PDB file of C-alpha atoms and ligand atoms in Angstrom:
ATOM      1  CA  MET X   1      88.197 131.588 165.180  1.00 31.00           C
ATOM      2  CA  GLY X   2      84.518 130.563 164.881  1.00 32.00           C
ATOM      3  CA  PHE X   3      83.137 133.792 166.264  1.00 31.00           C
ATOM      4  CA  TRP X   4      85.378 136.064 164.236  1.00 33.00           C
ATOM      5  CA  LYS X   5      84.250 134.911 160.861  1.00 36.00           C
ATOM      6  CA  SER X   6      86.334 137.601 159.231  1.00 34.00           C
ATOM      7  CA  LEU X   7      85.476 138.806 155.792  1.00 35.00           C
ATOM      8  CA  PHE X   8      89.074 139.010 154.705  1.00 31.00           C
ATOM      9  CA  SER X   9      92.248 137.199 155.600  1.00 28.00           C
ATOM     10  CA  THR X  10      94.517 140.236 156.022  1.00 30.00           C
ATOM     11  CA  THR X  11      94.701 141.380 159.629  1.00 34.00           C
ATOM     12  CA  ASP X  12      97.188 144.094 160.504  1.00 33.00           C
ATOM     13  CA  THR X  13      96.576 145.483 163.966  1.00 33.00           C
ATOM     14  CA  THR X  14     100.083 146.532 164.806  1.00 32.00           C
ATOM     15  CA  THR X  15      99.752 150.229 164.073  1.00 35.00           C
ATOM     16  CA  SER X  16      97.090 152.867 164.521  1.00 36.00           C
ATOM     17  CA  PRO X  17      95.733 153.493 161.060  1.00 38.00           C
ATOM     18  CA  LYS X  18      95.049 156.906 159.615  1.00 36.00           C
ATOM     19  CA  PRO X  19      91.408 157.434 158.581  1.00 38.00           C
ATOM     20  CA  ALA X  20      92.361 156.788 154.953  1.00 31.00           C
ATOM     21  CA  GLU X  21      93.595 153.315 155.936  1.00 37.00           C
ATOM     22  CA  LEU X  22      90.360 152.619 157.804  1.00 41.00           C
ATOM     23  CA  ASN X  23      88.530 153.356 154.598  1.00 39.00           C
ATOM     24  CA  SER X  24      90.450 150.671 152.756  1.00 39.00           C
ATOM     25  CA  SER X  25      88.128 147.960 151.509  1.00 41.00           C
ATOM     26  CA  THR X  26      90.756 145.351 152.374  1.00 41.00           C
ATOM     27  CA  ALA X  27      90.946 146.065 156.121  1.00 55.00           C
ATOM     28  CA  SER X  28      89.294 143.389 158.307  1.00 74.00           C
ATOM     29  CA  ALA X  29      90.638 144.687 161.602  1.00 82.00           C
ATOM     30  CA  VAL X  30      92.024 148.019 162.680  1.00 83.00           C
ATOM     31  CA  THR X  31      93.427 149.519 165.873  1.00 85.00           C
ATOM     32  CA  ILE X  32      92.116 152.685 167.495  1.00 81.00           C
ATOM     33  CA  GLY X  33      93.963 153.602 170.701  1.00 80.00           C
ATOM     34  CA  ASN X  34      93.830 150.474 172.896  1.00 81.00           C
ATOM     35  CA  SER X  35      90.960 148.987 170.939  1.00 85.00           C
ATOM     36  CA  ARG X  36      90.998 146.523 168.094  1.00 93.00           C
ATOM     37  CA  ILE X  37      88.046 146.780 165.770  1.00 96.00           C
ATOM     38  CA  PHE X  38      86.869 143.676 163.908  1.00 93.00           C
ATOM     39  CA  PHE X  39      84.218 143.069 161.284  1.00 95.00           C
ATOM     40  CA  SER X  40      82.139 139.902 161.328  1.00 95.00           C
ATOM     41  CA  THR X  41      79.400 138.297 159.232  1.00 94.00           C
ATOM     42  CA  ASP X  42      78.366 135.993 162.061  1.00 90.00           C
ATOM     43  CA  ARG X  43      74.757 136.822 162.813  1.00 83.00           C
ATOM     44  CA  GLU X  44      74.748 135.582 166.398  1.00 90.00           C
ATOM     45  CA  ILE X  45      74.100 139.054 167.712  1.00 95.00           C
ATOM     46  CA  ASP X  46      72.958 139.665 171.288  1.00 97.00           C
ATOM     47  CA  LEU X  47      69.695 141.476 170.639  1.00 98.00           C
ATOM     48  CA  TYR X  48      69.980 143.479 173.865  1.00 98.00           C
ATOM     49  CA  GLU X  49      73.451 144.654 172.851  1.00 98.00           C
ATOM     50  CA  LEU X  50      72.109 145.678 169.450  1.00 98.00           C
ATOM     51  CA  GLU X  51      69.249 147.503 171.149  1.00 98.00           C
ATOM     52  CA  GLU X  52      71.783 149.382 173.318  1.00 98.00           C
ATOM     53  CA  LEU X  53      73.722 150.378 170.202  1.00 98.00           C
ATOM     54  CA  CYS X  54      70.534 151.640 168.528  1.00 98.00           C
ATOM     55  CA  ASP X  55      69.525 153.449 171.748  1.00 98.00           C
ATOM     56  CA  ALA X  56      72.921 155.195 171.738  1.00 98.00           C
ATOM     57  CA  VAL X  57      72.098 156.872 168.401  1.00 98.00           C
ATOM     58  CA  GLY X  58      68.529 157.677 169.472  1.00 98.00           C
ATOM     59  CA  TRP X  59      66.638 155.212 167.279  1.00 98.00           C
ATOM     60  CA  SER X  60      63.148 154.186 168.323  1.00 98.00           C
ATOM     61  CA  ARG X  61      62.962 150.769 169.933  1.00 98.00           C
ATOM     62  CA  ARG X  62      61.544 147.887 167.895  1.00 98.00           C
ATOM     63  CA  PRO X  63      60.104 144.607 169.172  1.00 98.00           C
ATOM     64  CA  LEU X  64      63.088 142.297 169.702  1.00 98.00           C
ATOM     65  CA  ARG X  65      61.295 139.247 168.263  1.00 98.00           C
ATOM     66  CA  LYS X  66      60.870 141.180 165.009  1.00 98.00           C
ATOM     67  CA  VAL X  67      64.497 142.377 165.033  1.00 98.00           C
ATOM     68  CA  LYS X  68      65.558 138.750 165.525  1.00 97.00           C
ATOM     69  CA  LYS X  69      63.414 137.642 162.581  1.00 98.00           C
ATOM     70  CA  ALA X  70      64.742 140.479 160.403  1.00 98.00           C
ATOM     71  CA  ILE X  71      68.331 139.459 161.139  1.00 98.00           C
ATOM     72  CA  GLN X  72      67.593 135.774 160.534  1.00 97.00           C
ATOM     73  CA  HIS X  73      66.046 136.560 157.153  1.00 97.00           C
ATOM     74  CA  SER X  74      68.631 139.085 156.030  1.00 98.00           C
ATOM     75  CA  PHE X  75      70.907 138.159 153.153  1.00 98.00           C
ATOM     76  CA  LEU X  76      73.948 139.732 154.784  1.00 98.00           C
ATOM     77  CA  VAL X  77      74.759 140.996 158.259  1.00 98.00           C
ATOM     78  CA  VAL X  78      78.004 142.821 158.982  1.00 97.00           C
ATOM     79  CA  SER X  79      78.731 143.701 162.586  1.00 97.00           C
ATOM     80  CA  MET X  80      81.651 145.669 163.970  1.00 97.00           C
ATOM     81  CA  TRP X  81      83.206 144.824 167.332  1.00 96.00           C
ATOM     82  CA  GLU X  82      85.627 146.477 169.699  1.00 96.00           C
ATOM     83  CA  GLN X  83      87.976 143.974 171.346  1.00 93.00           C
ATOM     84  CA  ARG X  84      89.801 145.079 174.498  1.00 89.00           C
ATOM     85  CA  GLY X  85      91.650 142.212 176.131  1.00 86.00           C
ATOM     86  CA  THR X  86      89.025 139.479 176.478  1.00 88.00           C
ATOM     87  CA  GLN X  87      86.104 141.914 176.357  1.00 90.00           C
ATOM     88  CA  ARG X  88      84.225 142.568 173.159  1.00 93.00           C
ATOM     89  CA  ARG X  89      81.520 145.083 172.486  1.00 96.00           C
ATOM     90  CA  LEU X  90      79.211 145.667 169.523  1.00 97.00           C
ATOM     91  CA  VAL X  91      80.071 149.101 168.096  1.00 98.00           C
ATOM     92  CA  GLY X  92      78.603 148.933 164.600  1.00 98.00           C
ATOM     93  CA  PHE X  93      75.979 147.069 162.613  1.00 98.00           C
ATOM     94  CA  SER X  94      74.426 146.869 159.173  1.00 98.00           C
ATOM     95  CA  ARG X  95      72.398 144.329 157.227  1.00 98.00           C
ATOM     96  CA  ALA X  96      71.020 143.811 153.735  1.00 98.00           C
ATOM     97  CA  THR X  97      68.000 142.050 152.306  1.00 98.00           C
ATOM     98  CA  SER X  98      68.180 140.665 148.777  1.00 98.00           C
ATOM     99  CA  ASP X  99      66.535 138.681 145.982  1.00 98.00           C
ATOM    100  CA  HIS X 100      69.891 136.818 145.795  1.00 98.00           C
ATOM    101  CA  ALA X 101      70.257 137.684 142.110  1.00 98.00           C
ATOM    102  CA  PHE X 102      69.922 141.333 141.120  1.00 98.00           C
ATOM    103  CA  ASN X 103      69.030 143.544 144.053  1.00 98.00           C
ATOM    104  CA  ALA X 104      69.986 144.213 147.634  1.00 98.00           C
ATOM    105  CA  THR X 105      68.819 146.882 150.031  1.00 98.00           C
ATOM    106  CA  ILE X 106      70.938 147.973 152.974  1.00 98.00           C
ATOM    107  CA  TRP X 107      69.264 148.655 156.327  1.00 98.00           C
ATOM    108  CA  ASP X 108      70.127 149.664 159.894  1.00 98.00           C
ATOM    109  CA  VAL X 109      73.560 151.232 159.318  1.00 98.00           C
ATOM    110  CA  VAL X 110      74.838 152.342 162.712  1.00 98.00           C
ATOM    111  CA  VAL X 111      78.146 153.192 164.394  1.00 98.00           C
ATOM    112  CA  HIS X 112      78.307 153.837 168.155  1.00 98.00           C
ATOM    113  CA  PRO X 113      78.817 157.585 168.875  1.00 98.00           C
ATOM    114  CA  ASP X 114      82.116 156.790 170.664  1.00 96.00           C
ATOM    115  CA  PHE X 115      83.448 155.467 167.344  1.00 96.00           C
ATOM    116  CA  GLN X 116      81.905 157.892 164.862  1.00 97.00           C
ATOM    117  CA  GLY X 117      84.042 160.225 162.763  1.00 96.00           C
ATOM    118  CA  LYS X 118      86.940 157.748 162.558  1.00 95.00           C
ATOM    119  CA  GLY X 119      86.218 156.286 159.151  1.00 95.00           C
ATOM    120  CA  LEU X 120      84.490 153.199 160.586  1.00 96.00           C
ATOM    121  CA  GLY X 121      81.059 153.897 159.070  1.00 97.00           C
ATOM    122  CA  LYS X 122      82.697 154.069 155.684  1.00 97.00           C
ATOM    123  CA  ALA X 123      84.671 150.888 156.361  1.00 95.00           C
ATOM    124  CA  LEU X 124      81.470 149.093 157.464  1.00 97.00           C
ATOM    125  CA  MET X 125      79.663 150.172 154.295  1.00 98.00           C
ATOM    126  CA  ARG X 126      82.584 149.112 152.135  1.00 96.00           C
ATOM    127  CA  GLN X 127      82.472 145.667 153.726  1.00 95.00           C
ATOM    128  CA  MET X 128      78.754 145.501 152.865  1.00 98.00           C
ATOM    129  CA  ILE X 129      79.293 146.581 149.253  1.00 98.00           C
ATOM    130  CA  LYS X 130      82.264 144.277 148.724  1.00 96.00           C
ATOM    131  CA  ARG X 131      80.353 141.293 150.077  1.00 97.00           C
ATOM    132  CA  LEU X 132      77.254 142.039 147.977  1.00 98.00           C
ATOM    133  CA  ARG X 133      79.372 142.522 144.851  1.00 98.00           C
ATOM    134  CA  SER X 134      81.096 139.199 145.532  1.00 97.00           C
ATOM    135  CA  GLU X 135      77.607 137.629 145.285  1.00 97.00           C
ATOM    136  CA  ASP X 136      77.185 139.362 141.890  1.00 98.00           C
ATOM    137  CA  ILE X 137      74.508 141.714 143.199  1.00 98.00           C
ATOM    138  CA  SER X 138      74.632 144.760 140.934  1.00 95.00           C
ATOM    139  CA  ASN X 139      71.823 146.959 142.229  1.00 97.00           C
ATOM    140  CA  ILE X 140      72.388 148.130 145.815  1.00 98.00           C
ATOM    141  CA  THR X 141      69.864 150.526 147.284  1.00 98.00           C
ATOM    142  CA  LEU X 142      69.181 152.098 150.667  1.00 98.00           C
ATOM    143  CA  PHE X 143      66.971 154.693 152.302  1.00 97.00           C
ATOM    144  CA  ALA X 144      69.011 157.580 153.671  1.00 97.00           C
ATOM    145  CA  ASP X 145      67.859 159.868 156.446  1.00 95.00           C
ATOM    146  CA  PRO X 146      68.223 163.477 155.206  1.00 95.00           C
ATOM    147  CA  HIS X 147      71.204 164.186 157.493  1.00 96.00           C
ATOM    148  CA  VAL X 148      73.280 161.308 156.124  1.00 98.00           C
ATOM    149  CA  ILE X 149      72.792 161.775 152.390  1.00 98.00           C
ATOM    150  CA  ASP X 150      76.341 163.135 152.008  1.00 98.00           C
ATOM    151  CA  PHE X 151      77.755 160.179 153.976  1.00 98.00           C
ATOM    152  CA  TYR X 152      76.260 157.793 151.416  1.00 98.00           C
ATOM    153  CA  ARG X 153      77.087 160.082 148.499  1.00 98.00           C
ATOM    154  CA  GLY X 154      80.752 159.785 149.547  1.00 98.00           C
ATOM    155  CA  LEU X 155      80.437 156.027 149.074  1.00 98.00           C
ATOM    156  CA  GLY X 156      79.084 156.392 145.537  1.00 98.00           C
ATOM    157  CA  PHE X 157      75.331 156.255 146.241  1.00 98.00           C
ATOM    158  CA  MET X 158      73.206 158.621 144.135  1.00 97.00           C
ATOM    159  CA  PRO X 159      69.936 160.142 145.225  1.00 96.00           C
ATOM    160  CA  ASP X 160      67.179 159.737 142.619  1.00 95.00           C
ATOM    161  CA  PRO X 161      69.320 158.510 139.688  1.00 95.00           C
ATOM    162  CA  GLU X 162      67.620 159.436 136.399  1.00 95.00           C
ATOM    163  CA  GLY X 163      64.775 160.946 138.418  1.00 97.00           C
ATOM    164  CA  ILE X 164      63.779 157.605 139.963  1.00 95.00           C
ATOM    165  CA  LYS X 165      61.943 158.175 143.247  1.00 94.00           C
ATOM    166  CA  GLY X 166      61.593 155.815 146.189  1.00 93.00           C
ATOM    167  CA  MET X 167      57.880 155.397 146.915  1.00 95.00           C
ATOM    168  CA  PHE X 168      56.322 154.225 150.144  1.00 95.00           C
ATOM    169  CA  TRP X 169      52.980 152.789 151.135  1.00 97.00           C
ATOM    170  CA  TYR X 170      51.925 152.897 154.775  1.00 96.00           C
ATOM    171  CA  PRO X 171      48.723 151.540 156.347  1.00 96.00           C
ATOM    172  CA  ASP X 172      46.213 154.297 157.208  1.00 89.00           C
TER     173      ASP X 172
HETATM  174  C1  LIG S   1      76.023 157.753 159.630  1.00 84.79           C
HETATM  175  C2  LIG S   1      77.102 156.980 160.389  1.00 84.79           C
HETATM  176  C3  LIG S   1      76.913 155.498 160.139  1.00 84.79           C
HETATM  177  C4  LIG S   1      78.475 157.439 159.867  1.00 84.79           C
HETATM  178  O1  LIG S   1      79.457 156.696 160.530  1.00 84.79           O
HETATM  179  P1  LIG S   1      80.882 157.346 160.890  1.00 84.79           P
HETATM  180  O2  LIG S   1      81.759 156.256 161.379  1.00 84.79           O
HETATM  181  O3  LIG S   1      80.704 158.521 161.775  1.00 84.79           O
HETATM  182  O4  LIG S   1      81.347 157.875 159.462  1.00 84.79           O
HETATM  183  P2  LIG S   1      82.837 157.948 158.919  1.00 84.79           P
HETATM  184  O5  LIG S   1      83.721 158.458 159.996  1.00 84.79           O
HETATM  185  O6  LIG S   1      83.184 156.666 158.274  1.00 84.79           O
HETATM  186  O7  LIG S   1      82.693 159.067 157.815  1.00 84.79           O
HETATM  187  C5  LIG S   1      82.942 158.808 156.454  1.00 84.79           C
HETATM  188  C6  LIG S   1      82.733 160.091 155.671  1.00 84.79           C
HETATM  189  O8  LIG S   1      81.360 160.493 155.747  1.00 84.79           O
HETATM  190  C7  LIG S   1      81.283 161.787 156.343  1.00 84.79           C
HETATM  191  N1  LIG S   1      80.127 161.773 157.236  1.00 84.79           N
HETATM  192  C8  LIG S   1      79.977 161.042 158.347  1.00 84.79           C
HETATM  193  N2  LIG S   1      78.765 161.287 158.889  1.00 84.79           N
HETATM  194  C9  LIG S   1      78.178 162.189 158.078  1.00 84.79           C
HETATM  195  C10 LIG S   1      76.919 162.830 158.097  1.00 84.79           C
HETATM  196  N3  LIG S   1      76.029 162.602 159.055  1.00 84.79           N
HETATM  197  N4  LIG S   1      76.640 163.703 157.103  1.00 84.79           N
HETATM  198  C11 LIG S   1      77.527 163.922 156.122  1.00 84.79           C
HETATM  199  N5  LIG S   1      78.739 163.346 156.043  1.00 84.79           N
HETATM  200  C12 LIG S   1      79.049 162.484 157.024  1.00 84.79           C
HETATM  201  C13 LIG S   1      82.568 162.004 157.090  1.00 84.79           C
HETATM  202  O9  LIG S   1      82.871 163.370 157.201  1.00 84.79           O
HETATM  203  C14 LIG S   1      83.542 161.265 156.223  1.00 84.79           C
HETATM  204  O10 LIG S   1      83.894 162.063 155.108  1.00 84.79           O
HETATM  205  P3  LIG S   1      85.343 161.928 154.404  1.00 84.79           P
HETATM  206  O11 LIG S   1      85.438 160.530 153.868  1.00 84.79           O
HETATM  207  O12 LIG S   1      85.287 162.975 153.359  1.00 84.79           O
HETATM  208  O13 LIG S   1      86.325 162.202 155.506  1.00 84.79           O
HETATM  209  C15 LIG S   1      77.069 157.294 161.907  1.00 84.79           C
HETATM  210  O14 LIG S   1      77.196 158.686 162.079  1.00 84.79           O
HETATM  211  C16 LIG S   1      75.820 156.819 162.598  1.00 84.79           C
HETATM  212  O15 LIG S   1      75.735 155.680 163.044  1.00 84.79           O
HETATM  213  N6  LIG S   1      74.827 157.709 162.745  1.00 84.79           N
HETATM  214  C17 LIG S   1      73.615 157.375 163.492  1.00 84.79           C
HETATM  215  C18 LIG S   1      72.767 156.362 162.776  1.00 84.79           C
HETATM  216  C19 LIG S   1      72.367 156.822 161.398  1.00 84.79           C
HETATM  217  O16 LIG S   1      71.923 157.962 161.190  1.00 84.79           O
HETATM  218  N7  LIG S   1      72.467 155.882 160.420  1.00 84.79           N
HETATM  219  C20 LIG S   1      72.107 156.114 159.055  1.00 84.79           C
HETATM  220  C21 LIG S   1      70.647 155.802 158.883  1.00 84.79           C
HETATM  221  S1  LIG S   1      70.122 156.074 157.174  1.00 84.79           S
END
């Protein structure tokens, strides 16, 4: 069970869940068709597999040595895997950085296009939030691309609460 370091002990894969069940914060594994979907906090991620996942949603490539470092230094990594027989495939990913006390910021939220629209993005985010809350982190932030603001809003994230603006500095 080393690889599948599940976040929760309940595992019910006997029936195909409705989207509402996928959204449950207690689900650690779900079944979609012939596939079983698992969540893991094990950060032994094949960087090439992660790159393929990011390619599939059209993200720009990043140097793998930097991605590796970012994962190593993240506070939390939650990955989502499809298991078919003995084969497993990375189908979702997210990570958070943190000061380990007050704040965490979520990065790199991605679900493979084959698995989008099934409630899995929401389930992945709920795993992230639950895990961060269990570490007593109270302030969870993220940077949303304009086309996904409503996705995050549905999870309780607020854009610009009390007029607070995210500010960025880039080198010239
Ligand atoms: C954004 C993303 C993670 C959503 O994952 P998903 O598995 O398709 O989302 P879900 O099926 O869990 O959807 C959950 C809810 O959000 C809504 N939703 C999903 N994608 C949405 C979007 N782009 N805009 C608005 N709402 C969206 C769904 O309709 C659903 O609503 P409901 O709960 O009322 O039914 C996924 O589309 C993705 O990986 N996109 C490419 C990468 C990306 O843009 N990441 C975010 C970077 S900030």
